[in-house]
Amino acid sequence: MNSFTAQQICDVLQGTMLGETTQEITGIEEITKASASDLTFIGNRKYAKLWADSNAAVAIVNDNIDLEPGDNRVLIQVKNADLAMANMLEAFLPPTPVFETDIHPTAVVHETATIGKGVQIGAHCYVGKNVTLGDGVVLYHNVSVFDDTTIGPQTVAWSGTVIRERSQIGAQCIFHNNVSIGADGFGYRPADDGRGLVKIPHIGNVVIGNGVEIGANSCIDRAKFNSTIIGDGCKIDNLVQIAHNCVMGRSCIMAGHSGLAGSVTLGDGVIIGGSASIKDHTTIESGATVGAGSGVLNNVKAGQTVLGYPATEAREMLKQWVALRKLAK
């Protein structure tokens, strides 16, 4: 377990320390649950009143919040306590599971696969024909990588992840448990004889950029033709669905239970709130935000925020909700 003095924490954050304490800090906790050995943070004035009764010996606090440290307690003033706490979480990060051998004897690696330096492959993994794994790739136990797939350096796939054939994955990506990349898109047509549905083949692939993180149990379907594309730096939460032929720009965020139907296009920096749904063939331009639970049926302009179902410009939708509330009284 990592341990820090208050001065060491202050040095890491380049903050201003108020007060003194001899207490060693071994963990991080919210202000109401913290023990004396925990670091906590105060990023909003409404939480400042909780400091007096907190057991924490050290708190990171926004420099515009006026507080006294107290006896044997320390406040570390920074410009943004939330960002500072994120830095400290990295400092307290526990080590990842250790591989006893780089390639476990139960892993199946095809003889045509190209394996880079420092690659680690866990128990019961499968690496298919003509797969390329860049330097430092880590496949935890029970990961499957199918034929003709390329994975860039330092990418990590956690247990249960399945990467289907012909996928192209960038460097320094993280795929959490049970991510599905490159499964068939959802496409059917009526049978010629009118009896049932006929599956439409999907012969494209998935292309994922660098620095992409995908949460557990999320799915990215391969394209009907061409590619489903996830841009550099995108961050995707758990239980997210991205359908065939979608294109996401750089640094987009999708929260849990949200979904893109087929052929949706997102610009750079788009934010999709939890449980939001985006209609097929819709374009959401750069910098736009879709509120949680919204249903987007039409294109969204750059920088716009939309809410509701059907999703409407946020201020207009709020006016509608207020009007409906008044009518209901």
Coordinates of C-alpha atoms in Angstrom, one line a residue:
M1 CA 0.0 0.0 0.0
N2 CA 1.3 3.4 -0.9
S3 CA 1.9 5.9 1.9
F4 CA 2.5 9.7 1.6
T5 CA 3.1 12.6 4.0
A6 CA 1.0 15.7 3.6
Q7 CA 4.1 17.5 2.3
Q8 CA 4.7 14.9 -0.4
I9 CA 1.0 15.2 -1.5
C10 CA 1.4 19.0 -1.6
D11 CA 4.6 18.7 -3.7
V12 CA 2.9 16.3 -6.2
L13 CA 0.0 18.7 -6.6
Q14 CA 2.1 21.9 -6.5
G15 CA -0.4 23.4 -4.1
T16 CA -0.3 25.6 -1.0
M17 CA -0.3 23.8 2.4
L18 CA -2.1 25.2 5.4
G19 CA -1.5 23.6 8.8
E20 CA 0.6 20.7 9.9
T21 CA 0.1 17.0 10.6
T22 CA 2.3 14.0 11.4
Q23 CA -0.4 11.6 10.0
E24 CA 0.7 9.3 7.1
I25 CA -1.9 9.1 4.4
T26 CA -2.6 5.6 3.0
G27 CA -5.9 6.0 1.2
I28 CA -8.5 8.3 -0.4
E29 CA -12.1 8.6 0.8
E30 CA -15.1 11.0 0.6
I31 CA -15.2 13.5 3.3
T32 CA -18.0 12.0 5.4
K33 CA -16.4 8.5 5.4
A34 CA -12.7 9.3 5.7
S35 CA -10.5 8.1 8.5
A36 CA -7.5 9.9 9.9
S37 CA -5.2 8.1 7.3
D38 CA -7.4 9.1 4.3
L39 CA -7.0 11.9 1.9
T40 CA -10.2 13.7 1.0
F41 CA -11.2 16.7 -1.1
I42 CA -13.5 19.7 -1.1
G43 CA -14.3 21.0 -4.6
N44 CA -17.5 22.8 -3.8
R45 CA -18.5 25.3 -1.2
K46 CA -21.5 23.2 -0.1
Y47 CA -19.1 20.5 1.2
A48 CA -16.9 22.9 3.2
K49 CA -19.2 22.7 6.2
L50 CA -18.4 19.0 6.5
W51 CA -14.7 19.6 7.1
A52 CA -15.1 20.3 10.8
D53 CA -16.7 16.9 11.6
S54 CA -14.6 14.9 9.1
N55 CA -12.0 12.5 10.5
A56 CA -9.6 13.1 7.5
A57 CA -6.3 14.6 8.4
V58 CA -5.6 16.0 4.9
A59 CA -8.0 17.6 2.4
I60 CA -7.4 19.0 -1.1
V61 CA -9.5 22.2 -1.4
N62 CA -10.2 24.7 -4.1
D63 CA -8.2 27.9 -3.3
N64 CA -11.4 30.0 -3.5
I65 CA -12.9 28.2 -0.5
D66 CA -12.1 29.8 2.9
L67 CA -11.4 27.1 5.6
E68 CA -9.2 26.7 8.6
P69 CA -7.2 23.4 8.8
G70 CA -7.6 22.8 12.5
D71 CA -5.3 20.9 15.0
N72 CA -3.0 18.2 13.4
R73 CA -4.8 18.7 10.1
V74 CA -3.8 20.0 6.7
L75 CA -5.6 21.8 3.8
I76 CA -3.8 21.7 0.5
Q77 CA -5.1 24.6 -1.7
V78 CA -5.2 24.1 -5.5
K79 CA -7.1 25.7 -8.4
N80 CA -9.2 22.6 -9.1
A81 CA -9.7 20.0 -6.3
D82 CA -11.4 17.5 -8.6
L83 CA -8.5 17.4 -11.1
A84 CA -6.0 17.3 -8.2
M85 CA -7.8 14.3 -6.7
A86 CA -7.6 12.6 -10.1
N87 CA -3.8 13.0 -10.0
M88 CA -3.7 11.5 -6.5
L89 CA -5.8 8.5 -7.6
E90 CA -3.0 7.7 -10.0
A91 CA -0.5 7.9 -7.1
F92 CA -2.5 5.4 -5.1
L93 CA -3.3 3.1 -8.0
P94 CA -2.8 -0.5 -7.0
P95 CA -0.6 -2.7 -9.2
T96 CA -2.4 -4.7 -12.0
P97 CA -2.5 -8.5 -11.9
V98 CA 0.9 -10.1 -12.4
F99 CA 1.6 -12.5 -15.3
E100 CA 3.8 -15.4 -14.1
T101 CA 4.8 -16.0 -17.7
D102 CA 4.5 -13.7 -20.7
I103 CA 2.5 -16.2 -22.8
H104 CA 0.5 -18.8 -20.7
P105 CA 0.9 -22.4 -21.9
T106 CA -2.9 -22.7 -22.3
A107 CA -3.0 -19.8 -24.8
V108 CA -3.5 -20.7 -28.4
V109 CA -1.4 -18.4 -30.7
H110 CA -1.5 -19.2 -34.5
E111 CA 1.8 -19.8 -36.0
T112 CA 1.3 -16.9 -38.5
A113 CA 0.6 -14.3 -35.8
T114 CA 3.2 -11.5 -35.3
I115 CA 3.9 -10.9 -31.6
G116 CA 5.7 -7.7 -30.6
K117 CA 8.2 -7.2 -27.7
G118 CA 6.9 -7.5 -24.2
V119 CA 3.5 -8.9 -25.2
Q120 CA 1.7 -10.7 -22.4
I121 CA -1.0 -13.3 -23.2
G122 CA -3.0 -14.8 -20.4
A123 CA -4.5 -18.3 -19.9
H124 CA -7.0 -19.6 -22.5
C125 CA -6.6 -16.7 -24.9
Y126 CA -6.9 -17.2 -28.6
V127 CA -4.9 -15.3 -31.2
G128 CA -5.8 -16.1 -34.7
K129 CA -4.3 -16.3 -38.2
N130 CA -2.3 -13.3 -39.4
V131 CA -3.0 -11.3 -36.2
T132 CA -0.4 -8.6 -35.3
L133 CA 0.1 -7.6 -31.7
G134 CA 2.2 -4.5 -31.2
D135 CA 4.9 -4.1 -28.5
G136 CA 3.6 -4.3 -24.9
V137 CA 0.1 -5.5 -25.8
V138 CA -1.6 -7.2 -22.8
L139 CA -4.4 -9.8 -23.3
Y140 CA -5.8 -10.9 -19.9
H141 CA -7.2 -14.4 -19.5
N142 CA -9.9 -15.6 -21.9
V143 CA -9.5 -12.9 -24.6
S144 CA -10.1 -13.9 -28.2
V145 CA -8.5 -12.0 -31.2
F146 CA -9.7 -13.3 -34.5
D147 CA -7.9 -13.5 -37.9
D148 CA -6.3 -10.6 -39.7
T149 CA -6.7 -8.2 -36.7
T150 CA -4.0 -5.6 -35.9
I151 CA -3.6 -4.3 -32.3
G152 CA -1.3 -1.3 -31.7
P153 CA 1.4 -1.0 -29.0
Q154 CA 0.5 -0.9 -25.2
T155 CA -3.2 -1.7 -25.8
V156 CA -4.8 -3.8 -22.9
A157 CA -7.8 -6.1 -23.3
W158 CA -9.3 -7.4 -20.1
S159 CA -10.9 -10.9 -19.7
G160 CA -13.8 -11.8 -21.9
T161 CA -13.1 -9.3 -24.6
V162 CA -13.7 -10.6 -28.1
I163 CA -12.1 -8.8 -31.1
R164 CA -13.5 -10.2 -34.4
E165 CA -11.7 -10.7 -37.6
R166 CA -10.1 -7.8 -39.6
S167 CA -10.4 -5.3 -36.8
Q168 CA -7.8 -2.5 -36.7
I169 CA -7.0 -1.3 -33.1
G170 CA -4.7 1.6 -32.3
A171 CA -2.1 2.1 -29.6
Q172 CA -2.7 2.5 -25.8
C173 CA -6.3 1.5 -25.8
I174 CA -8.1 -0.1 -22.9
F175 CA -10.9 -2.6 -23.4
H176 CA -12.6 -3.7 -20.1
N177 CA -14.3 -7.0 -19.4
N178 CA -16.5 -8.6 -22.1
V179 CA -16.1 -5.9 -24.7
S180 CA -17.3 -7.0 -28.1
I181 CA -15.6 -5.5 -31.2
G182 CA -16.5 -6.4 -34.7
A183 CA -19.6 -8.6 -34.4
D184 CA -22.1 -8.5 -37.2
G185 CA -24.3 -5.4 -37.5
F186 CA -28.1 -5.7 -37.0
G187 CA -29.5 -6.0 -40.5
Y188 CA -32.2 -8.1 -42.1
R189 CA -34.6 -8.0 -45.1
P190 CA -37.9 -9.7 -45.7
A191 CA -37.6 -13.1 -47.4
D192 CA -38.6 -13.3 -51.0
D193 CA -41.3 -15.8 -50.2
G194 CA -42.6 -13.5 -47.4
R195 CA -41.7 -16.0 -44.7
G196 CA -39.5 -14.5 -42.1
L197 CA -36.3 -12.4 -42.4
V198 CA -33.1 -12.9 -44.3
K199 CA -29.8 -11.9 -42.7
I200 CA -27.8 -9.1 -44.5
P201 CA -24.1 -9.9 -44.6
H202 CA -21.7 -7.4 -43.0
I203 CA -18.4 -7.6 -44.7
G204 CA -16.7 -4.4 -43.3
N205 CA -14.7 -4.1 -40.1
V206 CA -14.1 -1.9 -37.1
V207 CA -11.3 0.7 -36.9
I208 CA -10.4 2.1 -33.5
G209 CA -7.9 4.9 -33.0
N210 CA -5.3 5.5 -30.3
G211 CA -6.1 6.1 -26.7
V212 CA -9.6 4.8 -26.8
E213 CA -11.2 3.3 -23.6
I214 CA -14.2 1.1 -23.8
G215 CA -16.2 0.0 -20.7
A216 CA -17.4 -3.5 -19.8
N217 CA -20.0 -5.2 -21.8
S218 CA -20.0 -2.6 -24.6
C219 CA -20.4 -3.6 -28.2
I220 CA -19.1 -2.1 -31.4
D221 CA -20.5 -3.7 -34.6
R222 CA -18.6 -4.1 -37.8
A223 CA -19.7 -2.2 -40.9
K224 CA -22.0 -3.6 -43.6
F225 CA -19.2 -2.4 -45.9
N226 CA -16.3 -0.1 -45.3
S227 CA -15.6 0.6 -41.5
T228 CA -17.2 1.4 -38.2
I229 CA -14.8 4.1 -36.9
I230 CA -14.0 5.2 -33.3
G231 CA -11.7 8.2 -33.3
D232 CA -8.6 8.9 -31.2
G233 CA -9.2 9.5 -27.5
C234 CA -12.9 8.4 -27.4
K235 CA -14.1 7.2 -24.0
I236 CA -17.0 4.8 -23.9
D237 CA -18.8 3.7 -20.7
N238 CA -20.2 0.3 -19.8
L239 CA -23.2 -1.2 -21.7
V240 CA -22.9 1.1 -24.7
Q241 CA -24.1 0.0 -28.2
I242 CA -22.4 1.4 -31.3
A243 CA -24.0 0.0 -34.5
H244 CA -22.6 -0.7 -37.9
N245 CA -21.1 2.0 -40.0
C246 CA -21.1 4.6 -37.2
V247 CA -18.3 7.2 -37.3
M248 CA -17.1 8.8 -34.1
G249 CA -14.7 11.8 -34.2
R250 CA -11.9 12.4 -31.7
S251 CA -12.4 12.6 -27.9
C252 CA -16.1 11.8 -27.8
I253 CA -17.7 10.6 -24.6
M254 CA -20.6 8.1 -24.4
A255 CA -22.1 7.4 -20.9
G256 CA -23.6 4.0 -19.9
H257 CA -26.7 2.6 -21.6
S258 CA -26.4 5.0 -24.5
G259 CA -26.5 3.8 -28.1
L260 CA -25.9 4.8 -31.7
A261 CA -28.1 3.2 -34.4
G262 CA -26.6 2.4 -37.8
S263 CA -24.6 5.1 -39.7
V264 CA -24.6 7.8 -37.0
T265 CA -21.8 10.3 -37.3
L266 CA -20.4 12.2 -34.3
G267 CA -18.0 15.1 -34.7
D268 CA -15.1 15.8 -32.4
G269 CA -15.8 16.2 -28.6
V270 CA -19.4 15.1 -28.7
I271 CA -20.8 14.1 -25.3
I272 CA -23.7 11.6 -25.1
G273 CA -25.4 11.3 -21.8
G274 CA -26.5 8.0 -20.1
S275 CA -29.3 6.1 -21.7
A276 CA -29.5 8.5 -24.7
S277 CA -30.5 7.0 -28.0
I278 CA -29.4 8.3 -31.4
K279 CA -31.5 7.5 -34.5
D280 CA -29.8 6.0 -37.6
H281 CA -28.2 8.2 -40.2
T282 CA -28.1 11.2 -37.8
T283 CA -25.2 13.6 -37.6
I284 CA -24.2 15.2 -34.3
E285 CA -21.6 17.9 -35.0
S286 CA -18.5 18.7 -33.0
G287 CA -18.9 19.9 -29.4
A288 CA -22.5 19.1 -29.1
T289 CA -24.0 17.5 -26.0
V290 CA -27.0 15.1 -25.8
G291 CA -28.6 15.0 -22.3
A292 CA -29.2 11.8 -20.4
G293 CA -32.2 9.8 -21.5
S294 CA -32.7 11.8 -24.7
G295 CA -33.9 10.5 -28.0
V296 CA -32.2 12.2 -30.9
L297 CA -34.2 12.0 -34.2
N298 CA -32.6 14.8 -36.1
N299 CA -29.2 16.3 -36.7
V300 CA -27.6 18.4 -34.0
K301 CA -25.6 21.5 -34.7
A302 CA -22.1 22.1 -33.5
G303 CA -21.9 23.2 -29.8
Q304 CA -25.6 22.7 -29.3
T305 CA -27.1 21.0 -26.2
V306 CA -30.2 19.0 -26.6
L307 CA -32.6 17.3 -24.2
G308 CA -35.7 15.2 -24.1
Y309 CA -37.6 13.0 -26.4
P310 CA -37.6 13.9 -29.2
A311 CA -34.4 15.8 -28.3
T312 CA -34.8 19.6 -28.6
E313 CA -32.5 22.5 -27.9
A314 CA -32.0 22.4 -24.1
R315 CA -33.4 25.9 -23.2
E316 CA -36.5 25.3 -25.4
M317 CA -37.1 21.9 -23.8
L318 CA -36.8 23.3 -20.3
K319 CA -39.4 25.9 -21.2
Q320 CA -41.7 23.2 -22.4
W321 CA -41.3 21.2 -19.2
V322 CA -42.1 24.3 -17.1
A323 CA -45.2 25.0 -19.2
L324 CA -46.4 21.4 -18.8
R325 CA -45.9 21.5 -15.1
K326 CA -47.9 24.7 -14.8
L327 CA -50.7 23.1 -16.9
A328 CA -50.7 20.1 -14.6
K329 CA -51.4 22.2 -11.5

